[in-house]
PDB file of C-alpha atoms in Angstrom:
ATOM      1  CA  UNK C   1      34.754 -61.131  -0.219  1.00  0.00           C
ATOM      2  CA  UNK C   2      30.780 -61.203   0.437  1.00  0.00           C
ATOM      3  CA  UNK C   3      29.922 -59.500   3.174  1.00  0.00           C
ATOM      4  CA  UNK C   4      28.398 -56.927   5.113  1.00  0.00           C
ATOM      5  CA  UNK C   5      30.044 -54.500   7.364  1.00  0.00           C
ATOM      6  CA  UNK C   6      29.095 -52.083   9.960  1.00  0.00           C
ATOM      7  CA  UNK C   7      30.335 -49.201  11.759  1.00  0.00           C
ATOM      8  CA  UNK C   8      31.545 -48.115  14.679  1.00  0.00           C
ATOM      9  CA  UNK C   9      31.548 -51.593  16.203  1.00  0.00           C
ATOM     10  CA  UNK C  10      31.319 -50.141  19.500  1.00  0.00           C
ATOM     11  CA  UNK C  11      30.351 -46.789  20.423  1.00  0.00           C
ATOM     12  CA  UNK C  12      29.355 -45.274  24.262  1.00  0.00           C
ATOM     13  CA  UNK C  13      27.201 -42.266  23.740  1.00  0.00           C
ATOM     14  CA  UNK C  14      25.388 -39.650  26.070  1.00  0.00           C
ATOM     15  CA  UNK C  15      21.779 -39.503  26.184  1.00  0.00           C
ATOM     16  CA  UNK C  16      20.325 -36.723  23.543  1.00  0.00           C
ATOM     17  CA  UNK C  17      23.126 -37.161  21.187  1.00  0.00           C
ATOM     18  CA  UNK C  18      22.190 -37.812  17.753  1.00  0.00           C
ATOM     19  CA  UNK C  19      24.182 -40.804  16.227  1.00  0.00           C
ATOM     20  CA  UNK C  20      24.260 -42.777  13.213  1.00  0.00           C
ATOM     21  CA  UNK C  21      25.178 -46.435  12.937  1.00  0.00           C
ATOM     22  CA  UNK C  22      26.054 -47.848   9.275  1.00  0.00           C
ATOM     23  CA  UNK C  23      25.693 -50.644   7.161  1.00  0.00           C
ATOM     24  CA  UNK C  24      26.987 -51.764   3.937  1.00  0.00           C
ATOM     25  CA  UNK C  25      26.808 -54.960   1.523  1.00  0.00           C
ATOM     26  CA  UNK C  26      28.475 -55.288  -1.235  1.00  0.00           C
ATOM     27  CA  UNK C  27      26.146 -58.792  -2.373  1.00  0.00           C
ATOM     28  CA  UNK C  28      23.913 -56.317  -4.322  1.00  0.00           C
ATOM     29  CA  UNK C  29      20.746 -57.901  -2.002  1.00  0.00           C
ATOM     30  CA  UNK C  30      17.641 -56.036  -1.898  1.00  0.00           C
ATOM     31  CA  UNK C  31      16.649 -56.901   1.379  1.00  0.00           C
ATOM     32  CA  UNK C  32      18.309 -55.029   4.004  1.00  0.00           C
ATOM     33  CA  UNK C  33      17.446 -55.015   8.203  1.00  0.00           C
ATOM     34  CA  UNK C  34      18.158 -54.399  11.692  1.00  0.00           C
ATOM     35  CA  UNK C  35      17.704 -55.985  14.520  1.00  0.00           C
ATOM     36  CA  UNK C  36      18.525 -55.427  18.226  1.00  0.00           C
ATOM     37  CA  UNK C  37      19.822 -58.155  20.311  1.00  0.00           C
ATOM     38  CA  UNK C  38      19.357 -58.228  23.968  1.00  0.00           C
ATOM     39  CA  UNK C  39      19.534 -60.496  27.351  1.00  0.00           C
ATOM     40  CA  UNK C  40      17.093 -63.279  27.012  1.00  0.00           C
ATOM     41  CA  UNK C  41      14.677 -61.317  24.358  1.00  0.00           C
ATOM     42  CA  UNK C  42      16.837 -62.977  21.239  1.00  0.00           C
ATOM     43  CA  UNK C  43      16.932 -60.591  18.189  1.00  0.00           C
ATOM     44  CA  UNK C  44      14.446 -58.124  17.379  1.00  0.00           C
ATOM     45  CA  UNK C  45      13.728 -56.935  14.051  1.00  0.00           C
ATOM     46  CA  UNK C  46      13.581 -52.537  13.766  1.00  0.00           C
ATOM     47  CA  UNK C  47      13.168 -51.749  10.754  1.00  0.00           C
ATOM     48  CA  UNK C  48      13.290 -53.277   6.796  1.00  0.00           C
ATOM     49  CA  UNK C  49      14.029 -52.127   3.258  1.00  0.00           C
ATOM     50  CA  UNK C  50      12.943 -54.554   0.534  1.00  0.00           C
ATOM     51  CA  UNK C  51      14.659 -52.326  -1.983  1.00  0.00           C
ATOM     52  CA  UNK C  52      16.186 -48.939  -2.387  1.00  0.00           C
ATOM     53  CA  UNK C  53      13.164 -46.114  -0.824  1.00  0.00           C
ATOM     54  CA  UNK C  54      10.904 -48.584   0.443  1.00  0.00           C
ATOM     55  CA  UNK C  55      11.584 -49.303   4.453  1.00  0.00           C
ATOM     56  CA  UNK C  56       8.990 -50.453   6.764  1.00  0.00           C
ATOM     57  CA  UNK C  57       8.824 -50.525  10.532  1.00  0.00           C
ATOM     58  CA  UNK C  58       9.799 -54.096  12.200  1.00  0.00           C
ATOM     59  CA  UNK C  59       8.666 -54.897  16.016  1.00  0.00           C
ATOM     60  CA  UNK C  60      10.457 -52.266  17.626  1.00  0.00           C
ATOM     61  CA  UNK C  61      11.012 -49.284  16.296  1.00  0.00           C
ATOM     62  CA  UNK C  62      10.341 -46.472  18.092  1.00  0.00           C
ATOM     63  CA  UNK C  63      13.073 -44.331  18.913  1.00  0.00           C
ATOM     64  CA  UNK C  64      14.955 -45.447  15.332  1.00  0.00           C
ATOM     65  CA  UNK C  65      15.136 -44.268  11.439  1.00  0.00           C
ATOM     66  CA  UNK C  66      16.529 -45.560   8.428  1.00  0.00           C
ATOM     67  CA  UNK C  67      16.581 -44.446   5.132  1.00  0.00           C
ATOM     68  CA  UNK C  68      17.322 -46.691   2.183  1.00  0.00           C
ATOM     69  CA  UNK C  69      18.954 -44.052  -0.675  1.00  0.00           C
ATOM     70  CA  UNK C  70      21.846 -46.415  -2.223  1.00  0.00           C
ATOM     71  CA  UNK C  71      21.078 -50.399  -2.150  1.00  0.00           C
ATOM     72  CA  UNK C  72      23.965 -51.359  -0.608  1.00  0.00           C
ATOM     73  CA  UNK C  73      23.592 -48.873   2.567  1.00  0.00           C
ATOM     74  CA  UNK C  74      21.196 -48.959   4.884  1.00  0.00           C
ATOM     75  CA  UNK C  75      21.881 -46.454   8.292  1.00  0.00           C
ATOM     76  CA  UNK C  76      20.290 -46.783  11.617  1.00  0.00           C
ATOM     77  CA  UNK C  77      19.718 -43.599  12.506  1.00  0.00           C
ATOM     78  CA  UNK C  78      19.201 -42.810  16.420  1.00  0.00           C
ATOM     79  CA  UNK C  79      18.056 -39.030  16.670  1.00  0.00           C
ATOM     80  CA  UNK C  80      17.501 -38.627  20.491  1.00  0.00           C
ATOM     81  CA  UNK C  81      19.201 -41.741  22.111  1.00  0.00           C
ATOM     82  CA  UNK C  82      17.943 -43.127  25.580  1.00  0.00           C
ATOM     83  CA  UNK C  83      19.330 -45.353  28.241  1.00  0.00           C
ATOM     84  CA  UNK C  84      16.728 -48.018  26.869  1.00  0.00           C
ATOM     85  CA  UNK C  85      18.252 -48.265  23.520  1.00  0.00           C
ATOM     86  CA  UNK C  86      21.786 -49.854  24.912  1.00  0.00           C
ATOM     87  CA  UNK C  87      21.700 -53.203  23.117  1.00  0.00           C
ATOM     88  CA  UNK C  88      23.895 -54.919  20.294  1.00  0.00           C
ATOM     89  CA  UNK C  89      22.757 -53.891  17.191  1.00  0.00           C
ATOM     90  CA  UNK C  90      22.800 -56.270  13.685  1.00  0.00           C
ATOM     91  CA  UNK C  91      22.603 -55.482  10.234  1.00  0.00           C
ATOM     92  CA  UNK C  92      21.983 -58.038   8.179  1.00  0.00           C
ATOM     93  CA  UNK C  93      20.911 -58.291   3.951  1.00  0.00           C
ATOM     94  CA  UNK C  94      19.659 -60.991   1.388  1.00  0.00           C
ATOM     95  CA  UNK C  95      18.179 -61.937  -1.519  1.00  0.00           C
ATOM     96  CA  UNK C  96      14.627 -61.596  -1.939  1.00  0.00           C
ATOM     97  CA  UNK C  97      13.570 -65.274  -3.153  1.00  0.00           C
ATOM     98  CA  UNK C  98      12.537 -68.336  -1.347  1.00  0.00           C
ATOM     99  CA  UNK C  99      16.271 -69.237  -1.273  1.00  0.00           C
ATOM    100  CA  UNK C 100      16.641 -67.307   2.075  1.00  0.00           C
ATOM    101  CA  UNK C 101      19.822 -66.857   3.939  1.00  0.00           C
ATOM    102  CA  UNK C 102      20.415 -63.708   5.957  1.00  0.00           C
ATOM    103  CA  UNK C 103      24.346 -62.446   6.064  1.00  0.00           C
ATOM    104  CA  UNK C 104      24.673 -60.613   9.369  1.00  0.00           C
ATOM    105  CA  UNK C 105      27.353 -57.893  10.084  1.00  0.00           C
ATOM    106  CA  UNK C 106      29.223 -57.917  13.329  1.00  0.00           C
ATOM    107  CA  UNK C 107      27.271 -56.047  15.390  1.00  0.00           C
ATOM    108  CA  UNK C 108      27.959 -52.829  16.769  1.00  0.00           C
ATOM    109  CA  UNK C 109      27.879 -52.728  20.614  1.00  0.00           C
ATOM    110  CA  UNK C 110      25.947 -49.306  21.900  1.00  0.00           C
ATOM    111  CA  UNK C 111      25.683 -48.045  24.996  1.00  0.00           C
ATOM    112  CA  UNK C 112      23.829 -44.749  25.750  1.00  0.00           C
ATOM    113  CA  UNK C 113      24.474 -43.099  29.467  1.00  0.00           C
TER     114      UNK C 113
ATOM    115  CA  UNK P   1       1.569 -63.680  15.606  1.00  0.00           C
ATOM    116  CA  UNK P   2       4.300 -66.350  15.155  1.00  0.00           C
ATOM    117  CA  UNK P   3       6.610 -66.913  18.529  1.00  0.00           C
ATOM    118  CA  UNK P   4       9.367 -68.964  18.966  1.00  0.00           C
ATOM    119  CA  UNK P   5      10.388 -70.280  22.504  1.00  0.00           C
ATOM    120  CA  UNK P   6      13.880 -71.955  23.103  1.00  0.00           C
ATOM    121  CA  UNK P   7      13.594 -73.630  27.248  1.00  0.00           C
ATOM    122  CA  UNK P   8      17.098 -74.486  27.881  1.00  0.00           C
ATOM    123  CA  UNK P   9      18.820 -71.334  28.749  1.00  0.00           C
ATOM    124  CA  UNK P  10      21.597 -72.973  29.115  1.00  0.00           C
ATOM    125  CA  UNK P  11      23.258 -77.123  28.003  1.00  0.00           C
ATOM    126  CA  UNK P  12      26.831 -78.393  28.995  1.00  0.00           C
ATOM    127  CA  UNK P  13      28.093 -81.084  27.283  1.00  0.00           C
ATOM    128  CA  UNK P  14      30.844 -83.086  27.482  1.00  0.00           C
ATOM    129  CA  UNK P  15      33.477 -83.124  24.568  1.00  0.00           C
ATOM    130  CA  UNK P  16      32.839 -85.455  22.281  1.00  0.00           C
ATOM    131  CA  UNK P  17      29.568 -86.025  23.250  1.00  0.00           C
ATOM    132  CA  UNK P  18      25.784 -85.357  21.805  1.00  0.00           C
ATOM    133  CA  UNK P  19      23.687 -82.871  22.631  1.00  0.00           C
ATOM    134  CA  UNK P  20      20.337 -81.337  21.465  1.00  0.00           C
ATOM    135  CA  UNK P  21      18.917 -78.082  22.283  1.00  0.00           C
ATOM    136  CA  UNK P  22      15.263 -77.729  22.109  1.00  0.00           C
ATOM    137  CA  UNK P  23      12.953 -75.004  19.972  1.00  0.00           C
ATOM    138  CA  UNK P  24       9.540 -75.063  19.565  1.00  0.00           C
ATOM    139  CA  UNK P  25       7.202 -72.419  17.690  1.00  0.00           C
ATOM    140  CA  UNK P  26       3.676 -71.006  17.081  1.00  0.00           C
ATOM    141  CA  UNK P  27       2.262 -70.477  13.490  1.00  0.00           C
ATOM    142  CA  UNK P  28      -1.005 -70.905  11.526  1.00  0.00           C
ATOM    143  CA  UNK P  29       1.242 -71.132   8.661  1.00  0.00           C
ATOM    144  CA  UNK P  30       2.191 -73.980   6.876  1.00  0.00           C
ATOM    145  CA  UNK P  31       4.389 -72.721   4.370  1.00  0.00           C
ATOM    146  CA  UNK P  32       7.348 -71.617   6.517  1.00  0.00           C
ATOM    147  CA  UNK P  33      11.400 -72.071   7.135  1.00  0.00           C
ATOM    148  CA  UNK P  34      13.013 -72.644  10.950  1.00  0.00           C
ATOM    149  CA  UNK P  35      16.784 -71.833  11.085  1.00  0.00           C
ATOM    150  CA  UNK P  36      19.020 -72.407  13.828  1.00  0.00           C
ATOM    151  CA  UNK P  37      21.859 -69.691  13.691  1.00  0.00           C
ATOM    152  CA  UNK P  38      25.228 -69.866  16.199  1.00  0.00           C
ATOM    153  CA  UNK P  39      26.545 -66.596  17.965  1.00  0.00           C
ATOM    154  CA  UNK P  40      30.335 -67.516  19.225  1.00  0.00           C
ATOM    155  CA  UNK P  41      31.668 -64.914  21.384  1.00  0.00           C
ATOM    156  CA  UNK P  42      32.751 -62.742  18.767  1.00  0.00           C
ATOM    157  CA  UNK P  43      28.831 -62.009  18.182  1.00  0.00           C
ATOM    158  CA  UNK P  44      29.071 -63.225  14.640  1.00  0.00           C
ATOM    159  CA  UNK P  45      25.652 -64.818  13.671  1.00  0.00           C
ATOM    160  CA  UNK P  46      26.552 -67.650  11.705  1.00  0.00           C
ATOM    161  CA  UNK P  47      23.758 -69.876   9.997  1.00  0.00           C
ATOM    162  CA  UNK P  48      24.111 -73.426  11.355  1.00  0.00           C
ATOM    163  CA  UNK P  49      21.233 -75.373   9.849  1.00  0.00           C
ATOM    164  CA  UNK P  50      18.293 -74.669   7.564  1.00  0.00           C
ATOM    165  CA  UNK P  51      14.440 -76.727   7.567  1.00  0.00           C
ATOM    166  CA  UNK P  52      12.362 -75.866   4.776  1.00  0.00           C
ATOM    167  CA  UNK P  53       8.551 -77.139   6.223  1.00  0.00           C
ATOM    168  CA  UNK P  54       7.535 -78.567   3.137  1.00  0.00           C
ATOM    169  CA  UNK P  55      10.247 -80.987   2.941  1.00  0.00           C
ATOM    170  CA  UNK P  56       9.919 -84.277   5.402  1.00  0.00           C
ATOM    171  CA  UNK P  57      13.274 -84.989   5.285  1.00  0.00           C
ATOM    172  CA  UNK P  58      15.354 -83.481   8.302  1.00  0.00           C
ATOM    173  CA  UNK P  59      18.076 -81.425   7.064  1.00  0.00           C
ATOM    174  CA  UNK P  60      21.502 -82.233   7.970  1.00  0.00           C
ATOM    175  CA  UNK P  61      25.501 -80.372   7.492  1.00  0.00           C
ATOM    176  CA  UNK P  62      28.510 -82.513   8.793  1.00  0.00           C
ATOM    177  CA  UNK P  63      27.594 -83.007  12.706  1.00  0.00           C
ATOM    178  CA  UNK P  64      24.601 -80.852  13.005  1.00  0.00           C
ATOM    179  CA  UNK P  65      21.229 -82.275  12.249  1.00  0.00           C
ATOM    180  CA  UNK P  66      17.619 -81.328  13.168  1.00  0.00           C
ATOM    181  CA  UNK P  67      14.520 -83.083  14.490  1.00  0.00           C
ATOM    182  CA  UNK P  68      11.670 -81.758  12.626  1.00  0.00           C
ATOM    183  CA  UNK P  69       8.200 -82.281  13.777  1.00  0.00           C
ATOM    184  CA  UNK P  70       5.573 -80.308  12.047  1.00  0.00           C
ATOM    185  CA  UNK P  71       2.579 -81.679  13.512  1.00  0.00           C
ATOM    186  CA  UNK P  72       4.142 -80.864  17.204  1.00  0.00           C
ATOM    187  CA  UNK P  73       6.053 -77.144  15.970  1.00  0.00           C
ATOM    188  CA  UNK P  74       9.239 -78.698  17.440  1.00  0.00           C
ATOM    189  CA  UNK P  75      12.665 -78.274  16.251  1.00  0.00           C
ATOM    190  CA  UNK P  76      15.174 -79.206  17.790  1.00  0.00           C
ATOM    191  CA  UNK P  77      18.908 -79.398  16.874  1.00  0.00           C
ATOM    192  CA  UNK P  78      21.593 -82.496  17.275  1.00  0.00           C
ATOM    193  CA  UNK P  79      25.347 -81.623  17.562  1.00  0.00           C
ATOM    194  CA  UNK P  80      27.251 -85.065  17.177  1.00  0.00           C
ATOM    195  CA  UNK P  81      30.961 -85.146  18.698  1.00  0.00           C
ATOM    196  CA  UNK P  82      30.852 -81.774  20.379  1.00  0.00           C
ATOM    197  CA  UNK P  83      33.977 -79.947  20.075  1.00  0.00           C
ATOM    198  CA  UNK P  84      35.010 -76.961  21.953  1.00  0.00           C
ATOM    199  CA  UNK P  85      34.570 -74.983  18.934  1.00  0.00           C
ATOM    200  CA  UNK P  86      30.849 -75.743  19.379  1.00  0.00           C
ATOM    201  CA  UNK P  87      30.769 -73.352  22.111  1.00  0.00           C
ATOM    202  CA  UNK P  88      28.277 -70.454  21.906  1.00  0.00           C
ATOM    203  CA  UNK P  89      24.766 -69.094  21.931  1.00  0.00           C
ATOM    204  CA  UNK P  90      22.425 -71.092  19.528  1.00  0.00           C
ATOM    205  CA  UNK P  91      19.486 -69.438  18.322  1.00  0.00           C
ATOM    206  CA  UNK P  92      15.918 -70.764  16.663  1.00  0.00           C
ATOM    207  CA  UNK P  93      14.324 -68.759  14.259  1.00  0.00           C
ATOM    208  CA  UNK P  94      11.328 -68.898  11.904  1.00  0.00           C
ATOM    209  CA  UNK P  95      10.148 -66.967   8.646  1.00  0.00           C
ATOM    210  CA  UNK P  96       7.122 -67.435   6.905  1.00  0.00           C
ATOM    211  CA  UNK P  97       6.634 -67.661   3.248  1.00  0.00           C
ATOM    212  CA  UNK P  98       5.187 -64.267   2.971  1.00  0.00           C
ATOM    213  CA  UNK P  99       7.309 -62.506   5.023  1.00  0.00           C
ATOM    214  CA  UNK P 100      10.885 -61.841   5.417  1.00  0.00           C
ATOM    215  CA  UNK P 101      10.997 -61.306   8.581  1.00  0.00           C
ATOM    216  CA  UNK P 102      13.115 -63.195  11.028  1.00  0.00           C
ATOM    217  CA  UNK P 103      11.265 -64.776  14.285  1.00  0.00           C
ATOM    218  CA  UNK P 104      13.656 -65.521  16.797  1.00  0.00           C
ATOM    219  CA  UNK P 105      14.042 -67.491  20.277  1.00  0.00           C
ATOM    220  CA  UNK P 106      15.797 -66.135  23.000  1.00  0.00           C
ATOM    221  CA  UNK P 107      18.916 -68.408  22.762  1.00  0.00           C
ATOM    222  CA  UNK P 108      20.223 -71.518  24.511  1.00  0.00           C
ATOM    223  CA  UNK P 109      24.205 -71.029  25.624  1.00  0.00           C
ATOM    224  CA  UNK P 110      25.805 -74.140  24.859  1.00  0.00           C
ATOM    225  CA  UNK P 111      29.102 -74.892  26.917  1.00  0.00           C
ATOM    226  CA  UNK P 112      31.279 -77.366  26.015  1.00  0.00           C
ATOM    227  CA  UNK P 113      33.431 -79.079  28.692  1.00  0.00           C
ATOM    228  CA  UNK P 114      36.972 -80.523  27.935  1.00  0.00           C
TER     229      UNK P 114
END
């Protein structure tokens, strides 16, 4: 089954605490991203890989990393967490191409005390 | 920079009925895509409805269907015979043709009433 999966799904954290989210597809897409979603703000794009080493910064993202070693992964990493980054976090992948459709993962709920 | 504004917060509809949620957008472009993409309550994004902008023809799947108005940057989306299953967050987004980057609107929560 197509799809893309992430993990945890929901984690509570402490403020300092380094933490990694991840993300997997298994559609062999080269595009790979992650947005946050929050209250009235929609989604948010962080950061972008349009193919294995090459990731570039979206609208928000200070505070995050990501690294793009394997195609199919693509971790969110969080290396000093703050109150500010509690949101619901999406991976989502495609095909590079003008046929466009973005498969999402089911979101990983994070909140940072 | 491209923005994309959704004004209903919230819609109720009655089931069985018709209802359109509203999206309108900001672009120089005019090579672009608008996508309007369903979040149930299990937070699954789920793609609804796709406009390419070159094409006049409003797209349409089963009971959804979109009003697209170039000139105006209006989008809007038509549900036909709500059913509860209908019920969720709806969200507008655009991408340009040079970018794949996903614009997005803040989200209209569509409630369905039995």
């Amino acid at each position: 089954e197509a799809q893309v999966t992430q993990n945890p799904r929901y984690l509570i954290t402490v403020t300092g605490k380094k933490l990694t989210v991840t993300c997997s597809q298994n559609m062999n897409h080269e595009y790979m991203s992650w947005y946050r979603q929050d209250p009235g703000l929609g989604l948010r794009q962080i950061y972008y890989s349009m193919n294995v080493e090459v990731t570039d910064k979206g609208d928000v993202p200070e505070g995050y990393k990501v690294s793009r070693k394997e195609k199919r992964n693509f971790p969110l990493i969080l290396e000093s967490p703050s109150p500010n980054q509690t949101s619901l976090y999406f991976c989502a992948s495609s095909w590079t191409g003008l046929t466009f459709e973005q498969y999402f993962g089911p979101g990983t709920r994070l909140t940072v005390t | 920079a491209q923005t994309v504004t959704q004004s209903q917060p919230e819609m109720s509809v009655q089931e069985a009925e018709t209802v359109t949620l509203s999206c309108t957008y900001d672009t120089s472009e005019s090579d672009y895509y608008l996508f309007w993409y369903k979040q149930p309550p299990s937070r699954q994004m789920i793609l609804v409805i796709r406009q390419e902008a070159y094409k006049q023809q409003n797209a349409t799947e089963n009971r959804f269907s979109v009003n697209f108005q170039k000139a105006a940057k209006s989008f809007s989306l038509k549900i036909s015979d709500s059913q509860l299953g209908d019920a969720a967050m709806y969200f507008c987004a655009y991408r340009s043709d040079s970018n794949y980057q996903l614009i997005w609107g803040a989200g209209t929560k569509l409630i369905i009433k039995p």
